[in-house]
Coordinates of C-alpha atoms and ligand atoms in Angstrom, one line a residue:
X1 CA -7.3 -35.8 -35.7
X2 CA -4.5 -33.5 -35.5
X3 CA -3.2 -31.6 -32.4
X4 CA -1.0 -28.6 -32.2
X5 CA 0.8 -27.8 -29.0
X6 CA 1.9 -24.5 -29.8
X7 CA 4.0 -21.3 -28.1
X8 CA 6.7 -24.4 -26.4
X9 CA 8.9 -22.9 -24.2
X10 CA 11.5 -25.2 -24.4
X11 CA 10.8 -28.7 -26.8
X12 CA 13.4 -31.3 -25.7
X13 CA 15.2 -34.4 -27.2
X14 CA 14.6 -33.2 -30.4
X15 CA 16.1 -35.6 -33.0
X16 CA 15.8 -35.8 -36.2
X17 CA 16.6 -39.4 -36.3
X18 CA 18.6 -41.8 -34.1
X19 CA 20.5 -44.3 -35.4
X20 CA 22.2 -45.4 -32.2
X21 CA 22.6 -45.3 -28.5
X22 CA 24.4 -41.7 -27.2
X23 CA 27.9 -42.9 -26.1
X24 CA 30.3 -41.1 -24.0
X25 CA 30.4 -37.3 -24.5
X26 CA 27.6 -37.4 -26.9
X27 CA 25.3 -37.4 -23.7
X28 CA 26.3 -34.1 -22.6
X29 CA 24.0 -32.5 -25.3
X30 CA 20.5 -32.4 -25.0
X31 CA 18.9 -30.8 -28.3
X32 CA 16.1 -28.5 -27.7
X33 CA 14.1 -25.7 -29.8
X34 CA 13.1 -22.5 -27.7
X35 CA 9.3 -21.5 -28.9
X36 CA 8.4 -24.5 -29.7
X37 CA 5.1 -25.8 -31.8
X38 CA 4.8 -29.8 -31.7
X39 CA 2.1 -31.4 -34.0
X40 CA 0.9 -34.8 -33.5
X41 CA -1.9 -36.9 -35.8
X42 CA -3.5 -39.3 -33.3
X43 CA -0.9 -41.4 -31.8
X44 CA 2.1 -40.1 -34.0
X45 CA 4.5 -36.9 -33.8
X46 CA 4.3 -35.7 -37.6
X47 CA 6.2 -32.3 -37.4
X48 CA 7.7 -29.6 -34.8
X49 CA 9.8 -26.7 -35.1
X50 CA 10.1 -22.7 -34.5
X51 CA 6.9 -21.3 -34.1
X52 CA 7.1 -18.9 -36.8
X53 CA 6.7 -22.3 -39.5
X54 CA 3.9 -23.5 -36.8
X55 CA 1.2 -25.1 -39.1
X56 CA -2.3 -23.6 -40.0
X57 CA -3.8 -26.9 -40.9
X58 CA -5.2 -28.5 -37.7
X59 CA -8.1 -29.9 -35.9
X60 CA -7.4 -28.3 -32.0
X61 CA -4.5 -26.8 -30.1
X62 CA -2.9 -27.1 -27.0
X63 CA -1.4 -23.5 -25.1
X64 CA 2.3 -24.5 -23.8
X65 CA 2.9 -21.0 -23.1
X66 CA 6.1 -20.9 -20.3
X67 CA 5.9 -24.6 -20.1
X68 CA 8.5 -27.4 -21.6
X69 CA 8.2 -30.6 -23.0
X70 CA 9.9 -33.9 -23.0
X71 CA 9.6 -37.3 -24.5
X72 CA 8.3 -39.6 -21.6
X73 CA 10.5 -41.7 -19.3
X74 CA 11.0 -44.8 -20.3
X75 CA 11.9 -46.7 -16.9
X76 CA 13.5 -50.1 -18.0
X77 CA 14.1 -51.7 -14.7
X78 CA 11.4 -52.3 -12.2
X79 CA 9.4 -55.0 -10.2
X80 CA 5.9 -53.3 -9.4
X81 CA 4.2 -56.0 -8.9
X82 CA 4.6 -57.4 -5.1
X83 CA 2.3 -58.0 -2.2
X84 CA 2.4 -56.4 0.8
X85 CA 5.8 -54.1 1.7
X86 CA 8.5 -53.8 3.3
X87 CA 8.4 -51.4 6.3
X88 CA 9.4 -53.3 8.7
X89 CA 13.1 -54.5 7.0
X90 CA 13.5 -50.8 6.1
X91 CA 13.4 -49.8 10.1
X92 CA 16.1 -52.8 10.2
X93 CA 18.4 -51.3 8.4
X94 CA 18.2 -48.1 10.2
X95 CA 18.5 -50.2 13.2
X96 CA 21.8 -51.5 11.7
X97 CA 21.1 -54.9 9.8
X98 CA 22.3 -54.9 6.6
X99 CA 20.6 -55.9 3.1
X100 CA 22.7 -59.7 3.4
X101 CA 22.0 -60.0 6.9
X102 CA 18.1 -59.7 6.4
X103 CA 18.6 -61.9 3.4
X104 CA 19.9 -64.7 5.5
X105 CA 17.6 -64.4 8.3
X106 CA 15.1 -65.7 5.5
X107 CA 13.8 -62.2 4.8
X108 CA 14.2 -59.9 1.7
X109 CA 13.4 -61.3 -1.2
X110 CA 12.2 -64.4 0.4
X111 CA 10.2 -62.2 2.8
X112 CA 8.1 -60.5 -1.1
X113 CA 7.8 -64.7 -2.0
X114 CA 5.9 -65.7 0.3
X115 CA 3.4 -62.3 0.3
X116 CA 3.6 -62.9 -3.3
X117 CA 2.7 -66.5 -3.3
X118 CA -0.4 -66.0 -0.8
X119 CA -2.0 -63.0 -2.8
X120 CA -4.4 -63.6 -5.1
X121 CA -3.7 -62.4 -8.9
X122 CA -6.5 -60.0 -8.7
X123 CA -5.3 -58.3 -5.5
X124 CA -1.7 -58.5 -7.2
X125 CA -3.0 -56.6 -10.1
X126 CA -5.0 -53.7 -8.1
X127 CA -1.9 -52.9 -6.2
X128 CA 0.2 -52.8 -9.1
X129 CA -2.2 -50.7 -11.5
X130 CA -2.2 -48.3 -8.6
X131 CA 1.5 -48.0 -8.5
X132 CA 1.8 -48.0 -12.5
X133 CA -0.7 -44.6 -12.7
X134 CA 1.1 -43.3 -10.1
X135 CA 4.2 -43.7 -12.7
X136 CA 2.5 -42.2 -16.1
X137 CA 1.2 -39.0 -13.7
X138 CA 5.2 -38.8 -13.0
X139 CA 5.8 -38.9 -16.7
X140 CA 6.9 -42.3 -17.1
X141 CA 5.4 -43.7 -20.6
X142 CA 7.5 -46.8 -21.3
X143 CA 8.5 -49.2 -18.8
X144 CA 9.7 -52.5 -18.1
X145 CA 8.6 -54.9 -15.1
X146 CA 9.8 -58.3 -13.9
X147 CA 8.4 -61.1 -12.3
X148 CA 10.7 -62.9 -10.0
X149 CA 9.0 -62.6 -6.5
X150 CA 7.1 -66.4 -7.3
X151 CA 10.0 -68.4 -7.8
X152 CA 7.7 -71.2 -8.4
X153 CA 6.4 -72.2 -12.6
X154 CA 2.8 -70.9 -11.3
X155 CA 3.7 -68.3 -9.3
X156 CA 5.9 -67.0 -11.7
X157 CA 3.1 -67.6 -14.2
X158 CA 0.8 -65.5 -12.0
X159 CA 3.0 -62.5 -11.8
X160 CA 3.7 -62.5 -15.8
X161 CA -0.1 -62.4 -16.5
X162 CA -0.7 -59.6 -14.3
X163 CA 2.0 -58.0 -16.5
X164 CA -0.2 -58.7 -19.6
X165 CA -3.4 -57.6 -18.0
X166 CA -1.6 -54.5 -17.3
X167 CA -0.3 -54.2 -20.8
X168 CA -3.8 -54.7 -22.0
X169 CA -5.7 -52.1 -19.9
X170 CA -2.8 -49.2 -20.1
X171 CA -1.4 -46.6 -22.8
X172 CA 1.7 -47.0 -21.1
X173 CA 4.2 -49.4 -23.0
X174 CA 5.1 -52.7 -20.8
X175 CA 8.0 -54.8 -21.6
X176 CA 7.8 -57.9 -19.5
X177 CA 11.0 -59.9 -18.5
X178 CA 11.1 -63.7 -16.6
X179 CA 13.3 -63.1 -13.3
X180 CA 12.9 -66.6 -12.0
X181 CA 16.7 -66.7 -10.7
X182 CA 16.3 -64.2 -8.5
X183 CA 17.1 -66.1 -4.9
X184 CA 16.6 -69.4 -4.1
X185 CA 13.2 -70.6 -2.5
X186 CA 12.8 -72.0 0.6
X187 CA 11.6 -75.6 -1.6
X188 CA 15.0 -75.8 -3.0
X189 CA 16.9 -74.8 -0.3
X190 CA 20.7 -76.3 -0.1
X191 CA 19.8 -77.4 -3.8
X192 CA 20.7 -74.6 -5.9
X193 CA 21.9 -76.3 -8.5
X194 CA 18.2 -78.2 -8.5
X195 CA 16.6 -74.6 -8.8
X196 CA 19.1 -73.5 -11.5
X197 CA 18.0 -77.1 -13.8
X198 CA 14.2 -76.2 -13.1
X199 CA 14.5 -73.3 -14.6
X200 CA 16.3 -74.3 -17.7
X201 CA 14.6 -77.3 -18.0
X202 CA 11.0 -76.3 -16.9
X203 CA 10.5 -72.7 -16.4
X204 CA 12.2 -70.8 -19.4
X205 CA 10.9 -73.5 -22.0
X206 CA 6.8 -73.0 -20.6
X207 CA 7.4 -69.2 -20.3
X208 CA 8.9 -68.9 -23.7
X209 CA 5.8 -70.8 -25.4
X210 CA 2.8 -69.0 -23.1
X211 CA 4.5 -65.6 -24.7
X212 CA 4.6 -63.5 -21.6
X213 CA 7.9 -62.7 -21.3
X214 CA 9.9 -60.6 -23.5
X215 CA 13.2 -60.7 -21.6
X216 CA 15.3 -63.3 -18.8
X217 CA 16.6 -62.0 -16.0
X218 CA 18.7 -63.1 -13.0
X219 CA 20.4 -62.0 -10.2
X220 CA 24.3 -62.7 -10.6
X221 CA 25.3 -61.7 -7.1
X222 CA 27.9 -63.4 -4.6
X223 CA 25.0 -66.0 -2.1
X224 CA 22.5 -65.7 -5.2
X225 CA 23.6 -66.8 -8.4
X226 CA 27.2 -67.3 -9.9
X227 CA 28.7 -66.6 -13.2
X228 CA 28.2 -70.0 -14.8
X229 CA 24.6 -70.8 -12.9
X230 CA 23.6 -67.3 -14.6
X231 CA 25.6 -68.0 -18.2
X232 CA 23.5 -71.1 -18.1
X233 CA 20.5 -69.5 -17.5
X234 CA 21.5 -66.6 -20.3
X235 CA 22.1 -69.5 -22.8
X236 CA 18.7 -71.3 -22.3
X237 CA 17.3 -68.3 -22.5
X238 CA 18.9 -67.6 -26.2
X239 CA 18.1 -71.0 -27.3
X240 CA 14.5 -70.6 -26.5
X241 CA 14.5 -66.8 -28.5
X242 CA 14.6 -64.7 -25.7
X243 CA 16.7 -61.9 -24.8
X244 CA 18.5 -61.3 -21.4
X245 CA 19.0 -58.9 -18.7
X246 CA 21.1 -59.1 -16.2
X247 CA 21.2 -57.7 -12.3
X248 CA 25.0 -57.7 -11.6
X249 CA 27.7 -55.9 -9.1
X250 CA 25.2 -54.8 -7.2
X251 CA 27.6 -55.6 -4.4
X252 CA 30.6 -57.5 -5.6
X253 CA 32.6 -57.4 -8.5
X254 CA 32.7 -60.9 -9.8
X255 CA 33.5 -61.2 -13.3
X256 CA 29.6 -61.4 -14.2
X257 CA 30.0 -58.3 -16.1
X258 CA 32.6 -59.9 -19.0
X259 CA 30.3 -63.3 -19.2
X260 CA 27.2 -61.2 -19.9
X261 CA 29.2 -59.2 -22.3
X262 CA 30.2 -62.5 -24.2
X263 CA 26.8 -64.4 -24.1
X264 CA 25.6 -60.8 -26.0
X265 CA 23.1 -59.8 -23.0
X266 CA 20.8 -56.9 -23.7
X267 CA 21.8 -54.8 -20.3
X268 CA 23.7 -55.2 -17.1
X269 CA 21.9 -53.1 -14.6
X270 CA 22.8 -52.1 -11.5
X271 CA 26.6 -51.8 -11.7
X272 CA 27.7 -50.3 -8.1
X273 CA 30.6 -52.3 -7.6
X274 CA 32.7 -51.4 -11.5
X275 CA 35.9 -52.6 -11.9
X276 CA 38.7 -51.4 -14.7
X277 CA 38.0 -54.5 -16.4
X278 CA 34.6 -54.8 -15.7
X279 CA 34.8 -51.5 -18.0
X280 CA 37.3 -53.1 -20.7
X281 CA 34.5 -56.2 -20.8
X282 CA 31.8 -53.3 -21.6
X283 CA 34.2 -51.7 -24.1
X284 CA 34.4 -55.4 -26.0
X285 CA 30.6 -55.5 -26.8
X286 CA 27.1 -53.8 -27.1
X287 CA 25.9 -54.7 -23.6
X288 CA 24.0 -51.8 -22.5
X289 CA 25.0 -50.3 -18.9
X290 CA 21.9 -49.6 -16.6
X291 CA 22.6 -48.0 -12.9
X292 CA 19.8 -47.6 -11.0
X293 CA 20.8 -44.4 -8.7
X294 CA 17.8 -44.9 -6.4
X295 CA 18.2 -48.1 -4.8
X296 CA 22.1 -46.8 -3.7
X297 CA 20.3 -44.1 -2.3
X298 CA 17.4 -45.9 -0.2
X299 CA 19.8 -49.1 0.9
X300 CA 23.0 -46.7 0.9
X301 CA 25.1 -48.5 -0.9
X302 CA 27.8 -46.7 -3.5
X303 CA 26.1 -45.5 -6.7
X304 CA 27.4 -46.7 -9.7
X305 CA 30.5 -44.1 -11.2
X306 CA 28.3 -42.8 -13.9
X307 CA 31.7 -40.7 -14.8
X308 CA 34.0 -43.6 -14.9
X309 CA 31.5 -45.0 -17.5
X310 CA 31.2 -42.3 -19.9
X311 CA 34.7 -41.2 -19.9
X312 CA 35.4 -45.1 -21.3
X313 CA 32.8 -43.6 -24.3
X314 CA 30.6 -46.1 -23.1
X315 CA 26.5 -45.6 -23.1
X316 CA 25.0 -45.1 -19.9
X317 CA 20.6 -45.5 -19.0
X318 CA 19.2 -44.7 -15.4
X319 CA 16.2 -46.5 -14.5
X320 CA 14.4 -46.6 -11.1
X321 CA 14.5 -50.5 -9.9
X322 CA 11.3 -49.4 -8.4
X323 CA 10.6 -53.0 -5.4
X324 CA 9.3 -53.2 -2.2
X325 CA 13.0 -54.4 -1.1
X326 CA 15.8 -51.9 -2.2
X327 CA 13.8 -49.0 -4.1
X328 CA 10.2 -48.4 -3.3
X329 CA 9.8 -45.4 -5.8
X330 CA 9.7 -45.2 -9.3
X331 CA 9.4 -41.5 -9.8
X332 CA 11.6 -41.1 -12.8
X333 CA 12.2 -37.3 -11.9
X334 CA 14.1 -38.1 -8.7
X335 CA 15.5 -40.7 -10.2
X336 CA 17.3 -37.8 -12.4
X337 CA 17.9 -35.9 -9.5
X338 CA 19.7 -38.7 -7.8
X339 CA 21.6 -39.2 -10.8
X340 CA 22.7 -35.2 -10.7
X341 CA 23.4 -35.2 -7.2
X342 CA 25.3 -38.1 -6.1
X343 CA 26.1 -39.6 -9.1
X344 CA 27.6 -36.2 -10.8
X345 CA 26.1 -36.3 -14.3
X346 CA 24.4 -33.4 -15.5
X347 CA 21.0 -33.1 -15.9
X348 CA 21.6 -33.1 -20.3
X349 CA 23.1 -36.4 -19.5
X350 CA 20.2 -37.1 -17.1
X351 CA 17.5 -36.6 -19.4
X352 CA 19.5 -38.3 -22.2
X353 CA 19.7 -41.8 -20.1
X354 CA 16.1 -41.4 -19.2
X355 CA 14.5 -41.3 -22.0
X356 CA 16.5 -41.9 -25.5
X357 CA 19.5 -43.9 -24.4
X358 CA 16.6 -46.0 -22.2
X359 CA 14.6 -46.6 -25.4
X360 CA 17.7 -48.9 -26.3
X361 CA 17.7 -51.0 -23.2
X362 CA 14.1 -51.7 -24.1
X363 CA 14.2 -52.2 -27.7
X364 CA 11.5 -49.7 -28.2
X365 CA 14.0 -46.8 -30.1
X366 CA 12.3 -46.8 -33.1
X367 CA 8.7 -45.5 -31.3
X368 CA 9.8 -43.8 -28.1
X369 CA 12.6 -41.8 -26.2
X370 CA 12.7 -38.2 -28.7
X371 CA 10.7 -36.0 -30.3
X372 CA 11.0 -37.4 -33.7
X373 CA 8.7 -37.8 -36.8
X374 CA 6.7 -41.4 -36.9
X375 CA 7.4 -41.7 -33.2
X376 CA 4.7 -41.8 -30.8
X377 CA 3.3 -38.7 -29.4
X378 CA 4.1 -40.0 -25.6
X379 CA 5.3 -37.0 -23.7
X380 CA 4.6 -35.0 -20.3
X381 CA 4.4 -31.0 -20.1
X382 CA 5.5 -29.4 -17.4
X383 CA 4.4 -26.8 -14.9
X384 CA 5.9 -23.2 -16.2
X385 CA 9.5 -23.2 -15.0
X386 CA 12.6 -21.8 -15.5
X387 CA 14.9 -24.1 -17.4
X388 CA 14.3 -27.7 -17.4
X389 CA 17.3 -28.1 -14.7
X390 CA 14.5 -27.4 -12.4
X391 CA 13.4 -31.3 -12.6
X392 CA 17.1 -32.2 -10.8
X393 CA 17.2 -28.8 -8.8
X394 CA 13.9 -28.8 -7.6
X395 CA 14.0 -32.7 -6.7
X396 CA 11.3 -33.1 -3.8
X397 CA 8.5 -31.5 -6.7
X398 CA 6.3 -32.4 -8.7
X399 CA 6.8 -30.5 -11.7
X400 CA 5.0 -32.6 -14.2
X401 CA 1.3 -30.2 -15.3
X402 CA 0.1 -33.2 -17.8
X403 CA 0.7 -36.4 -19.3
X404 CA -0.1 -37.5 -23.0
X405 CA 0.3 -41.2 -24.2
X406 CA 0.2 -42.3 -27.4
X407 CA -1.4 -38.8 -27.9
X408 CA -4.0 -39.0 -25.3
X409 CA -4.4 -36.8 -22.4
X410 CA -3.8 -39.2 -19.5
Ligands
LIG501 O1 17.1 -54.9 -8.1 N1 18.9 -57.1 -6.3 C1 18.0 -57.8 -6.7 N2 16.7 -57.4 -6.9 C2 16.2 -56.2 -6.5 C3 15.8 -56.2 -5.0 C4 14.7 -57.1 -4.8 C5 14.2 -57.1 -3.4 O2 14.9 -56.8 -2.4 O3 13.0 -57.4 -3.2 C6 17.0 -55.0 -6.9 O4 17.5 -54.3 -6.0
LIG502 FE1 16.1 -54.8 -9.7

């Protein structure tokens, strides 16, 4: 079955191929053709161009008169699946407790453990399927999402197969990464180096042979996990075949940023706190830079210097960190607003970090992030706007008219 979209306004992130992640000043361009057509044959993009070479030979069409389209978000950063929320911490904060301080009152993260631990896997899995088709109606078609609220071999276990079921009953593309060193539960308590050796000696080898997991994760933070606790953790994880992903400066510069850079991690994400050799460690490797502009701006903490990054001619993803602790949102179009506003990129280099430059931080480059021939035919059209800065500009909108995955109409 092939579709035509035809009379495009704008078609963005058109490539013809991409060999590698955009680096530096190669994010500032965004390619685009103005009257578009886009044809797709069932789940795969097989040409585009000007309209005046649109194709005769197909089996229905699609109007995109006024309207643009893009390449779905790929969102390589969240935790979507919790129990229960957290209101009440929020209202703390604006009452003046910080993030740390709620942490060691036994709430935060430890606060989503214990929801987590008392919910059944069937009430886990409603709440997050509601949040993940809240996401593809936003235009997010790719995404990534991490355990790490069980903290426990079965209630880590629990959250990972609600990933697959997820994986199994939507379009959207799900990477799913282990986060069991994420804080240290209440069971292990003044025995972190006991937590660390169950997870390389018991977790990581049990999640690596049930296949759930495509990626490790930890959080390398100063009162979570240190440099070597986490290097240990990233080693394990390599022996057993799996790939890491690291939460780091978040809050402190620690040096996590050159360890992760030597043990070859996937991405560091979150990256508030950057150092000038926390930027010479990123220059040494292929370590892929995340920042995750939405969680500075819910917890109001500094947001990562996106400019500082890219003038080093390093790569640069935005993702949304979307949890019930620091970021309850994954709407990928504010996300690129936030990344516009406060974090001064513009929106070319916006879009490029959401989508194609993402596609890298998830391993998915060769199907997803452009408009490209033999990739899938997962994009979202919008409403009829101006220019596509309207996304950033317009940032309390919805501007998204439809969604299609894999070339279905979602
Ligand atoms: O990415 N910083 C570590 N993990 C999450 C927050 C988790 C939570 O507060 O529940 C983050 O911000
Ligand atoms: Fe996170």
């Amino acid at each position: 079955m092939k579709t035509l979209f035809y009379n495009i306004k704008e078609l963005f992130q058109v490539r013809e191929n991409n060999n590698a992640i955009l680096i530096g000043s190669e994010m500032k361009e965004l390619p685009s053709i103005k009257n578009a057509f886009l044809l797709i044959e069932n789940d795969t993009i097989i040409a585009y161009g000007s309209m005046e070479n649109a194709p005769t030979d197909f089996d229905q069409s699609v109007d995109v008169s006024g309207k643009m389209i893009m390449p779905s978000y790929i969102d390589s950063h969240t935790h979507i699946v919790y129990a229960g929320n957290r209101e009440q911490e929020f209202v703390d904060r604006i009452n003046g407790l910080s993030y740390d301080e709620i942490y060691q009152r036994g709430g935060g993260i430890l606060n989503s453990v214990e929801k987590l631990r008392n919910a059944s896997e069937e009430e886990l899995y409603n709440n997050a399927a509601q949040r993940l088709e809240e996401l593809i109606a936003l235009g997010t078609g790719v995404i990534e999402i991490k355990s790490g609220y069980g903290l426990s071999l079965k209630a880590e276990l629990k959250m990972l197969r609600v990933i697959k079921k997820l994986q199994e009953n939507y379009p959207v593309k799900i990477k799913s990464t282990f986060l069991g060193a994420h804080a240290i539960p209440p069971e292990f308590k003044g025995n972190q180096s006991g937590f660390v050796e169950a997870i390389c000696n018991e977790m990581i080898p049990e999640i690596a042979k049930s296949g759930l997991a495509d990626y490790v994760d930890a959080f390398l933070e100063t009162g979570y996990f240190t440099v070597d606790e986490t290097r240990k953790i990233v080693q394990t994880a390599t022996k057993y075949g799996l790939k890491s992903k690291i939460h780091v400066n978040q809050f402190t510069a620690i040096n996590g940023i050159e360890m992760c850079v030597e043990e070859n991690v996937l991405s560091v994400d979150h990256l508030e706190i950057v150092t000038d050799e926390d930027i010479k460690a990123l220059q040494k490797g292929n370590t892929i830079p995340v920042a995750l502009p939405t969680c500075s701006y819910f917890i109001s903490i500094p947001y990562t210097p996106a400019r500082k990054i890219l003038e080093a001619n390093l790569p640069l993803v935005i993702a949304s960190d979307y949890n019930p602790g620091t970021t309850p949102s994954g709407n990928m179009n504010f996300v690129v607003a936030t990344a516009c506003i406060k974090m001064k990129m513009t929106p070319e280099e916006a879009f490029n970090a959401a989508t194609l430059n993402a596609a890298y931080a998830l391993e998915v480059d060769k199907d997803y992030g452009s408009i490209t021939v033999g990739k899938k035919a997962s994009f979202f059209i919008t409403n009829s706007i101006h220019s596509i800065y309207a996304i950033p500009y317009n940032f309390g909108s919805n501007l998204i008219e439809s969604v299609y995955l894999n070339g279905k109409k979602q």
